[in-house]
Amino acid sequence: RRGGRARVRRVAAASGGRIALAYSNESGVAVRVWSNGTWGRARGVAGFDMGATYKHPGFGTSVALYGTNGLAVAWAACRRWDCLASAKTGVDVRWRESTTNGTSWKSRVTVASYGGSSARRINNAPSIVMPSATKRYIVYFTAAANYSTYRVMYERGSGKP
């Protein structure tokens, strides 16, 4: 918090007369879509809770639009309240898709897990592109818990959401 105001991280994407604004705050990740000349209401993508697996506001949120109603959101999700990584915990990159402009969602997917290897305890800053409903591209940053090693990762997915 700065000056009593919560930090909100926002990103946007536009395609075919639609605009999507994805953001994270203390309670979770959400998205709003501009379509047919008006903003839709905020739609929850993922929540955070101190008693749950993901405890801290996500960061590095990314959004992509495809087709007439499709959208995808990716974010870094902390398994600790302070987002620090260790030998036993870290930060995952998560993904979720909607084919209804965010009114309903497919299941959440972990794209990169802190448990993948000791060189991948921190996974963050996802950037996504979806040129069609069947093609998904994601780039993200991964590092060891102490940042002694790091790299940029690229993954490609295919198939219907």
CSV table of N, CA and C in Angstrom, one decimal:
chain,number,residue,atom,x,y,z
A,1,ARG,N,0.8,-1.2,0.0
A,1,ARG,CA,0.0,0.0,0.0
A,1,ARG,C,0.9,1.2,0.0
A,2,ARG,N,0.4,2.2,-0.7
A,2,ARG,CA,1.1,3.5,-0.7
A,2,ARG,C,0.0,4.6,-0.5
A,3,GLY,N,0.2,5.4,0.4
A,3,GLY,CA,-0.8,6.5,0.7
A,3,GLY,C,-2.2,6.0,0.9
A,4,GLY,N,-2.3,4.8,1.5
A,4,GLY,CA,-3.6,4.2,1.9
A,4,GLY,C,-4.4,3.6,0.7
A,5,ARG,N,-3.8,3.5,-0.5
A,5,ARG,CA,-4.4,3.0,-1.6
A,5,ARG,C,-3.8,1.6,-2.0
A,6,ALA,N,-4.6,0.7,-2.3
A,6,ALA,CA,-4.1,-0.6,-2.7
A,6,ALA,C,-3.4,-0.6,-4.1
A,7,ARG,N,-2.4,-1.3,-4.3
A,7,ARG,CA,-1.7,-1.4,-5.6
A,7,ARG,C,-2.5,-2.3,-6.5
A,8,VAL,N,-2.8,-1.8,-7.7
A,8,VAL,CA,-3.5,-2.6,-8.6
A,8,VAL,C,-2.7,-2.7,-9.9
A,9,ARG,N,-2.5,-3.9,-10.4
A,9,ARG,CA,-1.7,-4.0,-11.6
A,9,ARG,C,-2.6,-4.3,-12.8
A,10,ARG,N,-2.5,-3.5,-13.9
A,10,ARG,CA,-3.5,-3.7,-15.0
A,10,ARG,C,-2.7,-3.9,-16.3
A,11,VAL,N,-3.3,-4.7,-17.2
A,11,VAL,CA,-2.8,-4.9,-18.5
A,11,VAL,C,-4.1,-4.9,-19.4
A,12,ALA,N,-3.9,-4.6,-20.7
A,12,ALA,CA,-5.0,-4.6,-21.6
A,12,ALA,C,-4.6,-5.3,-22.9
A,13,ALA,N,-5.7,-5.7,-23.7
A,13,ALA,CA,-5.5,-6.3,-25.0
A,13,ALA,C,-6.7,-5.9,-25.8
A,14,ALA,N,-6.6,-5.7,-27.1
A,14,ALA,CA,-7.7,-5.3,-27.9
A,14,ALA,C,-7.7,-6.2,-29.2
A,15,SER,N,-8.9,-6.5,-29.7
A,15,SER,CA,-9.1,-7.2,-30.9
A,15,SER,C,-10.5,-7.2,-31.4
A,16,GLY,N,-10.7,-6.9,-32.7
A,16,GLY,CA,-12.0,-6.9,-33.3
A,16,GLY,C,-13.1,-6.2,-32.6
A,17,GLY,N,-12.9,-5.0,-32.1
A,17,GLY,CA,-13.9,-4.2,-31.4
A,17,GLY,C,-14.1,-4.5,-29.9
A,18,ARG,N,-13.2,-5.4,-29.4
A,18,ARG,CA,-13.3,-5.7,-28.0
A,18,ARG,C,-12.0,-5.2,-27.3
A,19,ILE,N,-12.1,-4.8,-26.0
A,19,ILE,CA,-10.9,-4.5,-25.2
A,19,ILE,C,-11.1,-5.3,-23.9
A,20,ALA,N,-10.0,-5.9,-23.5
A,20,ALA,CA,-10.0,-6.6,-22.2
A,20,ALA,C,-9.0,-5.9,-21.3
A,21,LEU,N,-9.4,-5.7,-20.1
A,21,LEU,CA,-8.6,-5.1,-19.0
A,21,LEU,C,-8.5,-6.2,-17.9
A,22,ALA,N,-7.3,-6.7,-17.7
A,22,ALA,CA,-7.1,-7.7,-16.6
A,22,ALA,C,-6.2,-7.0,-15.5
A,23,TYR,N,-6.5,-7.4,-14.3
A,23,TYR,CA,-5.8,-6.8,-13.2
A,23,TYR,C,-5.8,-7.7,-12.0
A,24,SER,N,-4.9,-7.4,-11.1
A,24,SER,CA,-4.8,-8.1,-9.8
A,24,SER,C,-4.8,-7.1,-8.7
A,25,ASN,N,-5.4,-7.5,-7.5
A,25,ASN,CA,-5.3,-6.7,-6.3
A,25,ASN,C,-5.3,-7.7,-5.1
A,26,GLU,N,-5.6,-7.2,-3.9
A,26,GLU,CA,-5.5,-8.0,-2.7
A,26,GLU,C,-6.4,-9.3,-2.7
A,27,SER,N,-7.5,-9.2,-3.5
A,27,SER,CA,-8.4,-10.3,-3.4
A,27,SER,C,-8.3,-11.3,-4.6
A,28,GLY,N,-7.7,-10.9,-5.7
A,28,GLY,CA,-7.5,-11.9,-6.7
A,28,GLY,C,-7.2,-11.2,-8.1
A,29,VAL,N,-7.4,-12.0,-9.1
A,29,VAL,CA,-7.3,-11.5,-10.5
A,29,VAL,C,-8.6,-11.4,-11.1
A,30,ALA,N,-8.9,-10.3,-11.9
A,30,ALA,CA,-10.2,-10.1,-12.5
A,30,ALA,C,-10.0,-9.5,-13.9
A,31,VAL,N,-11.1,-9.5,-14.7
A,31,VAL,CA,-11.0,-9.0,-16.0
A,31,VAL,C,-12.3,-8.3,-16.3
A,32,ARG,N,-12.2,-7.2,-17.1
A,32,ARG,CA,-13.4,-6.5,-17.6
A,32,ARG,C,-13.3,-6.5,-19.1
A,33,VAL,N,-14.4,-6.6,-19.8
A,33,VAL,CA,-14.3,-6.6,-21.3
A,33,VAL,C,-15.3,-5.5,-21.8
A,34,TRP,N,-14.7,-4.7,-22.8
A,34,TRP,CA,-15.5,-3.7,-23.5
A,34,TRP,C,-15.9,-4.4,-24.8
A,35,SER,N,-17.3,-4.4,-25.0
A,35,SER,CA,-17.8,-5.1,-26.1
A,35,SER,C,-19.2,-4.4,-26.4
A,36,ASN,N,-19.5,-4.2,-27.7
A,36,ASN,CA,-20.7,-3.6,-28.1
A,36,ASN,C,-21.0,-2.2,-27.5
A,37,GLY,N,-19.9,-1.5,-27.3
A,37,GLY,CA,-20.0,-0.1,-26.9
A,37,GLY,C,-20.1,0.1,-25.4
A,38,THR,N,-19.9,-0.9,-24.6
A,38,THR,CA,-20.0,-0.8,-23.1
A,38,THR,C,-19.1,-1.7,-22.4
A,39,TRP,N,-18.7,-1.3,-21.2
A,39,TRP,CA,-17.8,-2.2,-20.3
A,39,TRP,C,-18.7,-3.2,-19.6
A,40,GLY,N,-18.3,-4.4,-19.6
A,40,GLY,CA,-19.0,-5.5,-18.8
A,40,GLY,C,-18.5,-5.3,-17.4
A,41,ARG,N,-19.2,-6.0,-16.5
A,41,ARG,CA,-18.8,-5.9,-15.1
A,41,ARG,C,-17.5,-6.7,-14.8
A,42,ALA,N,-16.8,-6.5,-13.8
A,42,ALA,CA,-15.6,-7.2,-13.4
A,42,ALA,C,-15.9,-8.7,-13.2
A,43,ARG,N,-15.2,-9.5,-13.8
A,43,ARG,CA,-15.4,-11.0,-13.6
A,43,ARG,C,-14.1,-11.6,-13.0
A,44,GLY,N,-14.4,-12.3,-11.9
A,44,GLY,CA,-13.3,-13.0,-11.2
A,44,GLY,C,-12.6,-14.1,-12.0
A,45,VAL,N,-11.3,-14.1,-12.0
A,45,VAL,CA,-10.5,-15.1,-12.7
A,45,VAL,C,-10.0,-16.1,-11.7
A,46,ALA,N,-9.4,-15.6,-10.6
A,46,ALA,CA,-8.8,-16.4,-9.5
A,46,ALA,C,-8.8,-15.6,-8.2
A,47,GLY,N,-9.0,-16.2,-7.1
A,47,GLY,CA,-9.0,-15.5,-5.8
A,47,GLY,C,-7.7,-15.9,-5.0
A,48,PHE,N,-7.4,-15.1,-4.0
A,48,PHE,CA,-6.3,-15.3,-3.1
A,48,PHE,C,-6.8,-15.3,-1.7
A,49,ASP,N,-6.3,-16.2,-0.9
A,49,ASP,CA,-6.7,-16.3,0.5
A,49,ASP,C,-5.6,-16.8,1.3
A,50,MET,N,-5.3,-16.2,2.5
A,50,MET,CA,-4.2,-16.7,3.3
A,50,MET,C,-4.3,-18.1,3.7
A,51,GLY,N,-5.4,-18.7,3.7
A,51,GLY,CA,-5.6,-20.2,4.0
A,51,GLY,C,-5.6,-21.1,2.8
A,52,ALA,N,-5.5,-20.5,1.6
A,52,ALA,CA,-5.5,-21.3,0.4
A,52,ALA,C,-4.1,-21.5,-0.1
A,53,THR,N,-4.0,-22.2,-1.2
A,53,THR,CA,-2.7,-22.5,-1.9
A,53,THR,C,-2.0,-21.2,-2.3
A,54,TYR,N,-2.8,-20.3,-3.0
A,54,TYR,CA,-2.2,-19.1,-3.4
A,54,TYR,C,-2.7,-17.9,-2.5
A,55,LYS,N,-1.7,-17.3,-1.8
A,55,LYS,CA,-1.9,-16.5,-0.7
A,55,LYS,C,-1.8,-15.0,-1.0
A,56,HIS,N,-1.1,-14.6,-2.0
A,56,HIS,CA,-0.8,-13.2,-2.2
A,56,HIS,C,-1.4,-12.7,-3.5
A,57,PRO,N,-1.6,-11.4,-3.6
A,57,PRO,CA,-2.1,-10.9,-4.9
A,57,PRO,C,-1.2,-11.4,-6.1
A,58,GLY,N,-1.8,-11.8,-7.1
A,58,GLY,CA,-1.0,-12.2,-8.3
A,58,GLY,C,-0.3,-11.0,-8.9
A,59,PHE,N,0.7,-11.2,-9.7
A,59,PHE,CA,1.4,-10.1,-10.4
A,59,PHE,C,1.8,-10.6,-11.7
A,60,GLY,N,2.2,-9.6,-12.5
A,60,GLY,CA,2.6,-10.0,-13.9
A,60,GLY,C,1.4,-10.5,-14.7
A,61,THR,N,0.2,-10.0,-14.5
A,61,THR,CA,-1.0,-10.4,-15.2
A,61,THR,C,-0.9,-10.1,-16.7
A,62,SER,N,-1.4,-11.0,-17.5
A,62,SER,CA,-1.4,-10.9,-19.0
A,62,SER,C,-2.8,-11.3,-19.5
A,63,VAL,N,-3.2,-10.7,-20.6
A,63,VAL,CA,-4.5,-11.0,-21.1
A,63,VAL,C,-4.4,-11.1,-22.7
A,64,ALA,N,-5.2,-11.9,-23.3
A,64,ALA,CA,-5.2,-12.0,-24.8
A,64,ALA,C,-6.7,-12.3,-25.2
A,65,LEU,N,-7.1,-11.8,-26.3
A,65,LEU,CA,-8.4,-12.0,-26.9
A,65,LEU,C,-8.3,-12.8,-28.1
A,66,TYR,N,-9.3,-13.6,-28.4
A,66,TYR,CA,-9.4,-14.4,-29.7
A,66,TYR,C,-10.8,-14.6,-30.1
A,67,GLY,N,-11.0,-14.7,-31.4
A,67,GLY,CA,-12.4,-14.9,-31.9
A,67,GLY,C,-13.3,-13.7,-31.4
A,68,THR,N,-14.6,-14.0,-31.3
A,68,THR,CA,-15.6,-13.0,-31.0
A,68,THR,C,-15.9,-12.9,-29.5
A,69,ASN,N,-15.6,-14.0,-28.7
A,69,ASN,CA,-15.9,-14.0,-27.3
A,69,ASN,C,-14.8,-14.7,-26.4
A,70,GLY,N,-13.7,-15.1,-27.0
A,70,GLY,CA,-12.7,-15.8,-26.3
A,70,GLY,C,-11.7,-14.9,-25.7
A,71,LEU,N,-11.2,-15.3,-24.5
A,71,LEU,CA,-10.1,-14.6,-23.8
A,71,LEU,C,-9.4,-15.5,-22.9
A,72,ALA,N,-8.1,-15.2,-22.7
A,72,ALA,CA,-7.3,-15.9,-21.8
A,72,ALA,C,-6.5,-15.0,-20.9
A,73,VAL,N,-6.3,-15.4,-19.6
A,73,VAL,CA,-5.6,-14.6,-18.6
A,73,VAL,C,-4.5,-15.5,-18.0
A,74,ALA,N,-3.3,-14.9,-17.9
A,74,ALA,CA,-2.2,-15.6,-17.2
A,74,ALA,C,-1.7,-14.7,-16.1
A,75,TRP,N,-1.2,-15.2,-15.0
A,75,TRP,CA,-0.6,-14.4,-13.9
A,75,TRP,C,0.3,-15.3,-13.1
A,76,ALA,N,1.2,-14.6,-12.3
A,76,ALA,CA,2.1,-15.2,-11.4
A,76,ALA,C,1.3,-15.3,-10.1
A,77,ALA,N,1.3,-16.5,-9.5
A,77,ALA,CA,0.6,-16.8,-8.2
A,77,ALA,C,1.5,-17.2,-7.1
A,78,CYS,N,1.5,-16.5,-6.0
A,78,CYS,CA,2.5,-16.7,-4.9
A,78,CYS,C,1.9,-17.8,-4.0
A,79,ARG,N,2.7,-18.7,-3.6
A,79,ARG,CA,2.4,-19.7,-2.6
A,79,ARG,C,2.7,-19.3,-1.2
A,80,ARG,N,3.4,-18.2,-1.0
A,80,ARG,CA,3.6,-17.6,0.3
A,80,ARG,C,3.1,-16.2,0.3
A,81,TRP,N,2.7,-15.7,1.5
A,81,TRP,CA,2.1,-14.3,1.6
A,81,TRP,C,3.1,-13.3,1.1
A,82,ASP,N,4.4,-13.5,1.3
A,82,ASP,CA,5.4,-12.5,0.9
A,82,ASP,C,6.0,-12.7,-0.5
A,83,CYS,N,5.5,-13.7,-1.2
A,83,CYS,CA,6.0,-14.1,-2.5
A,83,CYS,C,7.5,-14.5,-2.6
A,84,LEU,N,8.1,-14.8,-1.5
A,84,LEU,CA,9.4,-15.3,-1.6
A,84,LEU,C,9.5,-16.8,-1.9
A,85,ALA,N,10.5,-17.2,-2.5
A,85,ALA,CA,10.7,-18.6,-2.8
A,85,ALA,C,11.7,-19.3,-1.9
A,86,SER,N,11.6,-20.6,-1.8
A,86,SER,CA,12.6,-21.3,-1.0
A,86,SER,C,12.7,-22.7,-1.6
A,87,ALA,N,13.3,-23.6,-0.9
A,87,ALA,CA,13.5,-25.0,-1.4
A,87,ALA,C,12.1,-25.7,-1.4
A,88,LYS,N,11.1,-25.2,-0.6
A,88,LYS,CA,9.9,-25.9,-0.4
A,88,LYS,C,8.7,-25.1,-1.0
A,89,THR,N,8.8,-23.9,-1.5
A,89,THR,CA,7.7,-23.2,-2.0
A,89,THR,C,8.2,-22.1,-3.0
A,90,GLY,N,7.3,-21.5,-3.7
A,90,GLY,CA,7.6,-20.5,-4.7
A,90,GLY,C,6.5,-19.9,-5.4
A,91,VAL,N,6.7,-19.5,-6.7
A,91,VAL,CA,5.7,-18.8,-7.4
A,91,VAL,C,5.4,-19.6,-8.7
A,92,ASP,N,4.1,-19.8,-9.0
A,92,ASP,CA,3.7,-20.5,-10.2
A,92,ASP,C,3.1,-19.5,-11.2
A,93,VAL,N,3.1,-19.9,-12.5
A,93,VAL,CA,2.4,-19.2,-13.5
A,93,VAL,C,1.1,-20.0,-13.7
A,94,ARG,N,0.0,-19.3,-13.6
A,94,ARG,CA,-1.4,-19.9,-13.8
A,94,ARG,C,-2.0,-19.3,-15.1
A,95,TRP,N,-3.0,-20.0,-15.6
A,95,TRP,CA,-3.7,-19.7,-16.8
A,95,TRP,C,-5.2,-20.1,-16.7
A,96,ARG,N,-6.0,-19.2,-17.3
A,96,ARG,CA,-7.4,-19.5,-17.3
A,96,ARG,C,-8.0,-19.0,-18.6
A,97,GLU,N,-9.0,-19.7,-19.2
A,97,GLU,CA,-9.6,-19.3,-20.5
A,97,GLU,C,-11.1,-19.2,-20.3
A,98,SER,N,-11.7,-18.3,-21.1
A,98,SER,CA,-13.2,-18.2,-21.2
A,98,SER,C,-13.6,-18.1,-22.7
A,99,THR,N,-14.7,-18.7,-23.1
A,99,THR,CA,-15.2,-18.6,-24.4
A,99,THR,C,-16.4,-17.7,-24.4
A,100,THR,N,-16.7,-17.1,-23.3
A,100,THR,CA,-17.9,-16.3,-23.1
A,100,THR,C,-17.6,-14.9,-22.6
A,101,ASN,N,-16.5,-14.3,-23.0
A,101,ASN,CA,-16.1,-12.9,-22.5
A,101,ASN,C,-16.0,-12.8,-21.0
A,102,GLY,N,-15.7,-14.0,-20.4
A,102,GLY,CA,-15.5,-14.0,-18.9
A,102,GLY,C,-16.7,-14.3,-18.1
A,103,THR,N,-17.9,-14.5,-18.7
A,103,THR,CA,-19.0,-14.8,-17.9
A,103,THR,C,-19.0,-16.2,-17.3
A,104,SER,N,-18.2,-17.1,-17.9
A,104,SER,CA,-17.9,-18.4,-17.4
A,104,SER,C,-16.5,-18.8,-17.8
A,105,TRP,N,-15.9,-19.7,-17.0
A,105,TRP,CA,-14.4,-20.0,-17.2
A,105,TRP,C,-14.2,-21.5,-17.2
A,106,LYS,N,-13.1,-21.8,-18.0
A,106,LYS,CA,-12.6,-23.2,-18.0
A,106,LYS,C,-11.8,-23.3,-16.7
A,107,SER,N,-11.4,-24.5,-16.3
A,107,SER,CA,-10.6,-24.7,-15.1
A,107,SER,C,-9.2,-24.0,-15.2
A,108,ARG,N,-8.7,-23.6,-14.0
A,108,ARG,CA,-7.4,-23.0,-13.9
A,108,ARG,C,-6.4,-24.1,-14.2
A,109,VAL,N,-5.3,-23.6,-14.9
A,109,VAL,CA,-4.2,-24.5,-15.2
A,109,VAL,C,-2.9,-23.9,-14.8
A,110,THR,N,-2.0,-24.8,-14.2
A,110,THR,CA,-0.6,-24.3,-13.8
A,110,THR,C,0.3,-24.5,-15.1
A,111,VAL,N,0.8,-23.5,-15.6
A,111,VAL,CA,1.7,-23.5,-16.8
A,111,VAL,C,3.1,-23.8,-16.3
A,112,ALA,N,3.5,-23.2,-15.2
A,112,ALA,CA,4.9,-23.3,-14.7
A,112,ALA,C,4.8,-23.5,-13.2
A,113,SER,N,5.3,-24.5,-12.6
A,113,SER,CA,5.3,-24.8,-11.2
A,113,SER,C,6.6,-24.6,-10.5
A,114,TYR,N,6.6,-24.0,-9.3
A,114,TYR,CA,7.8,-23.8,-8.5
A,114,TYR,C,8.5,-25.2,-8.3
A,115,GLY,N,7.7,-26.3,-8.3
A,115,GLY,CA,8.3,-27.6,-8.0
A,115,GLY,C,8.9,-28.3,-9.2
A,116,GLY,N,8.9,-27.6,-10.4
A,116,GLY,CA,9.5,-28.2,-11.6
A,116,GLY,C,11.0,-28.5,-11.4
A,117,SER,N,11.7,-27.7,-10.8
A,117,SER,CA,13.1,-27.9,-10.4
A,117,SER,C,13.6,-26.8,-9.5
A,118,SER,N,14.8,-27.0,-8.9
A,118,SER,CA,15.3,-25.9,-8.0
A,118,SER,C,15.6,-24.7,-8.8
A,119,ALA,N,15.9,-24.8,-10.1
A,119,ALA,CA,16.2,-23.6,-11.0
A,119,ALA,C,14.9,-22.9,-11.4
A,120,ARG,N,13.7,-23.4,-11.0
A,120,ARG,CA,12.4,-22.8,-11.4
A,120,ARG,C,11.5,-22.5,-10.2
A,121,ARG,N,12.1,-22.0,-9.1
A,121,ARG,CA,11.2,-21.7,-7.9
A,121,ARG,C,10.4,-20.5,-8.1
A,122,ILE,N,10.9,-19.6,-8.9
A,122,ILE,CA,10.1,-18.3,-9.2
A,122,ILE,C,9.7,-18.3,-10.7
A,123,ASN,N,8.5,-18.3,-11.0
A,123,ASN,CA,8.0,-18.2,-12.4
A,123,ASN,C,7.0,-17.0,-12.4
A,124,ASN,N,7.4,-16.0,-13.2
A,124,ASN,CA,6.6,-14.8,-13.3
A,124,ASN,C,6.6,-14.1,-14.6
A,125,ALA,N,5.9,-13.0,-14.6
A,125,ALA,CA,5.9,-12.1,-15.8
A,125,ALA,C,5.4,-12.8,-17.1
A,126,PRO,N,4.3,-13.5,-17.0
A,126,PRO,CA,3.8,-14.1,-18.3
A,126,PRO,C,3.4,-13.1,-19.3
A,127,SER,N,3.6,-13.4,-20.5
A,127,SER,CA,3.1,-12.7,-21.7
A,127,SER,C,2.4,-13.7,-22.6
A,128,ILE,N,1.2,-13.5,-23.0
A,128,ILE,CA,0.4,-14.5,-23.8
A,128,ILE,C,-0.1,-13.9,-25.1
A,129,VAL,N,-0.2,-14.8,-26.1
A,129,VAL,CA,-0.8,-14.4,-27.4
A,129,VAL,C,-1.6,-15.6,-27.8
A,130,MET,N,-2.8,-15.3,-28.2
A,130,MET,CA,-3.7,-16.4,-28.8
A,130,MET,C,-4.2,-15.9,-30.1
A,131,PRO,N,-3.5,-16.3,-31.2
A,131,PRO,CA,-4.0,-15.9,-32.5
A,131,PRO,C,-5.3,-16.6,-33.0
A,132,SER,N,-5.6,-17.7,-32.3
A,132,SER,CA,-6.9,-18.3,-32.6
A,132,SER,C,-7.3,-19.1,-31.4
A,133,ALA,N,-8.5,-19.7,-31.5
A,133,ALA,CA,-9.0,-20.5,-30.4
A,133,ALA,C,-8.2,-21.8,-30.1
A,134,THR,N,-7.4,-22.2,-31.1
A,134,THR,CA,-6.7,-23.4,-30.9
A,134,THR,C,-5.1,-23.2,-30.8
A,135,LYS,N,-4.7,-22.0,-30.8
A,135,LYS,CA,-3.2,-21.7,-30.6
A,135,LYS,C,-3.0,-20.8,-29.5
A,136,ARG,N,-2.1,-21.2,-28.6
A,136,ARG,CA,-1.7,-20.5,-27.4
A,136,ARG,C,-0.2,-20.4,-27.3
A,137,TYR,N,0.3,-19.2,-27.0
A,137,TYR,CA,1.7,-19.0,-26.8
A,137,TYR,C,1.9,-18.2,-25.5
A,138,ILE,N,2.9,-18.6,-24.7
A,138,ILE,CA,3.2,-18.0,-23.5
A,138,ILE,C,4.7,-17.9,-23.3
A,139,VAL,N,5.1,-16.7,-22.9
A,139,VAL,CA,6.5,-16.5,-22.5
A,139,VAL,C,6.5,-16.0,-21.1
A,140,TYR,N,7.5,-16.5,-20.3
A,140,TYR,CA,7.6,-16.1,-18.9
A,140,TYR,C,9.0,-16.2,-18.4
A,141,PHE,N,9.3,-15.6,-17.3
A,141,PHE,CA,10.6,-15.6,-16.7
A,141,PHE,C,10.6,-16.6,-15.6
A,142,THR,N,11.7,-17.3,-15.4
A,142,THR,CA,11.8,-18.3,-14.4
A,142,THR,C,13.2,-18.2,-13.7
A,143,ALA,N,13.3,-18.4,-12.4
A,143,ALA,CA,14.5,-18.2,-11.7
A,143,ALA,C,14.6,-19.1,-10.5
A,144,ALA,N,15.9,-19.3,-10.0
A,144,ALA,CA,16.1,-20.0,-8.8
A,144,ALA,C,15.6,-19.1,-7.6
A,145,ALA,N,15.4,-19.7,-6.5
A,145,ALA,CA,14.9,-18.9,-5.3
A,145,ALA,C,15.8,-17.7,-5.0
A,146,ASN,N,17.1,-17.8,-5.2
A,146,ASN,CA,18.0,-16.7,-4.9
A,146,ASN,C,18.4,-15.9,-6.2
A,147,TYR,N,17.7,-16.2,-7.3
A,147,TYR,CA,18.0,-15.6,-8.6
A,147,TYR,C,19.4,-15.9,-9.1
A,148,SER,N,20.1,-16.9,-8.6
A,148,SER,CA,21.4,-17.3,-9.0
A,148,SER,C,21.4,-17.8,-10.5
A,149,THR,N,20.3,-18.3,-10.9
A,149,THR,CA,20.1,-18.7,-12.3
A,149,THR,C,18.7,-18.3,-12.7
A,150,TYR,N,18.6,-17.9,-14.0
A,150,TYR,CA,17.3,-17.4,-14.5
A,150,TYR,C,17.3,-17.6,-16.0
A,151,ARG,N,16.1,-17.7,-16.6
A,151,ARG,CA,15.9,-17.8,-18.0
A,151,ARG,C,14.5,-17.4,-18.4
A,152,VAL,N,14.4,-17.2,-19.7
A,152,VAL,CA,13.1,-16.9,-20.3
A,152,VAL,C,12.6,-18.2,-20.9
A,153,MET,N,11.3,-18.5,-20.6
A,153,MET,CA,10.8,-19.8,-21.2
A,153,MET,C,9.7,-19.5,-22.2
A,154,TYR,N,9.5,-20.3,-23.1
A,154,TYR,CA,8.5,-20.2,-24.2
A,154,TYR,C,7.7,-21.6,-24.2
A,155,GLU,N,6.4,-21.5,-24.2
A,155,GLU,CA,5.6,-22.7,-24.4
A,155,GLU,C,4.5,-22.4,-25.4
A,156,ARG,N,4.1,-23.5,-26.1
A,156,ARG,CA,3.0,-23.4,-27.1
A,156,ARG,C,2.0,-24.5,-26.7
A,157,GLY,N,0.7,-24.1,-26.8
A,157,GLY,CA,-0.3,-25.0,-26.6
A,157,GLY,C,-1.3,-25.0,-27.8
A,158,SER,N,-2.1,-26.1,-27.9
A,158,SER,CA,-3.0,-26.2,-29.0
A,158,SER,C,-4.2,-26.9,-28.5
A,159,GLY,N,-5.3,-26.9,-29.3
A,159,GLY,CA,-6.5,-27.6,-29.0
A,159,GLY,C,-7.6,-26.6,-28.6
A,160,LYS,N,-8.8,-27.1,-28.5
A,160,LYS,CA,-9.9,-26.2,-28.0
A,160,LYS,C,-9.8,-26.0,-26.5
A,161,PRO,N,-10.3,-24.8,-26.1
A,161,PRO,CA,-10.2,-24.6,-24.6
A,161,PRO,C,-11.2,-25.5,-23.9
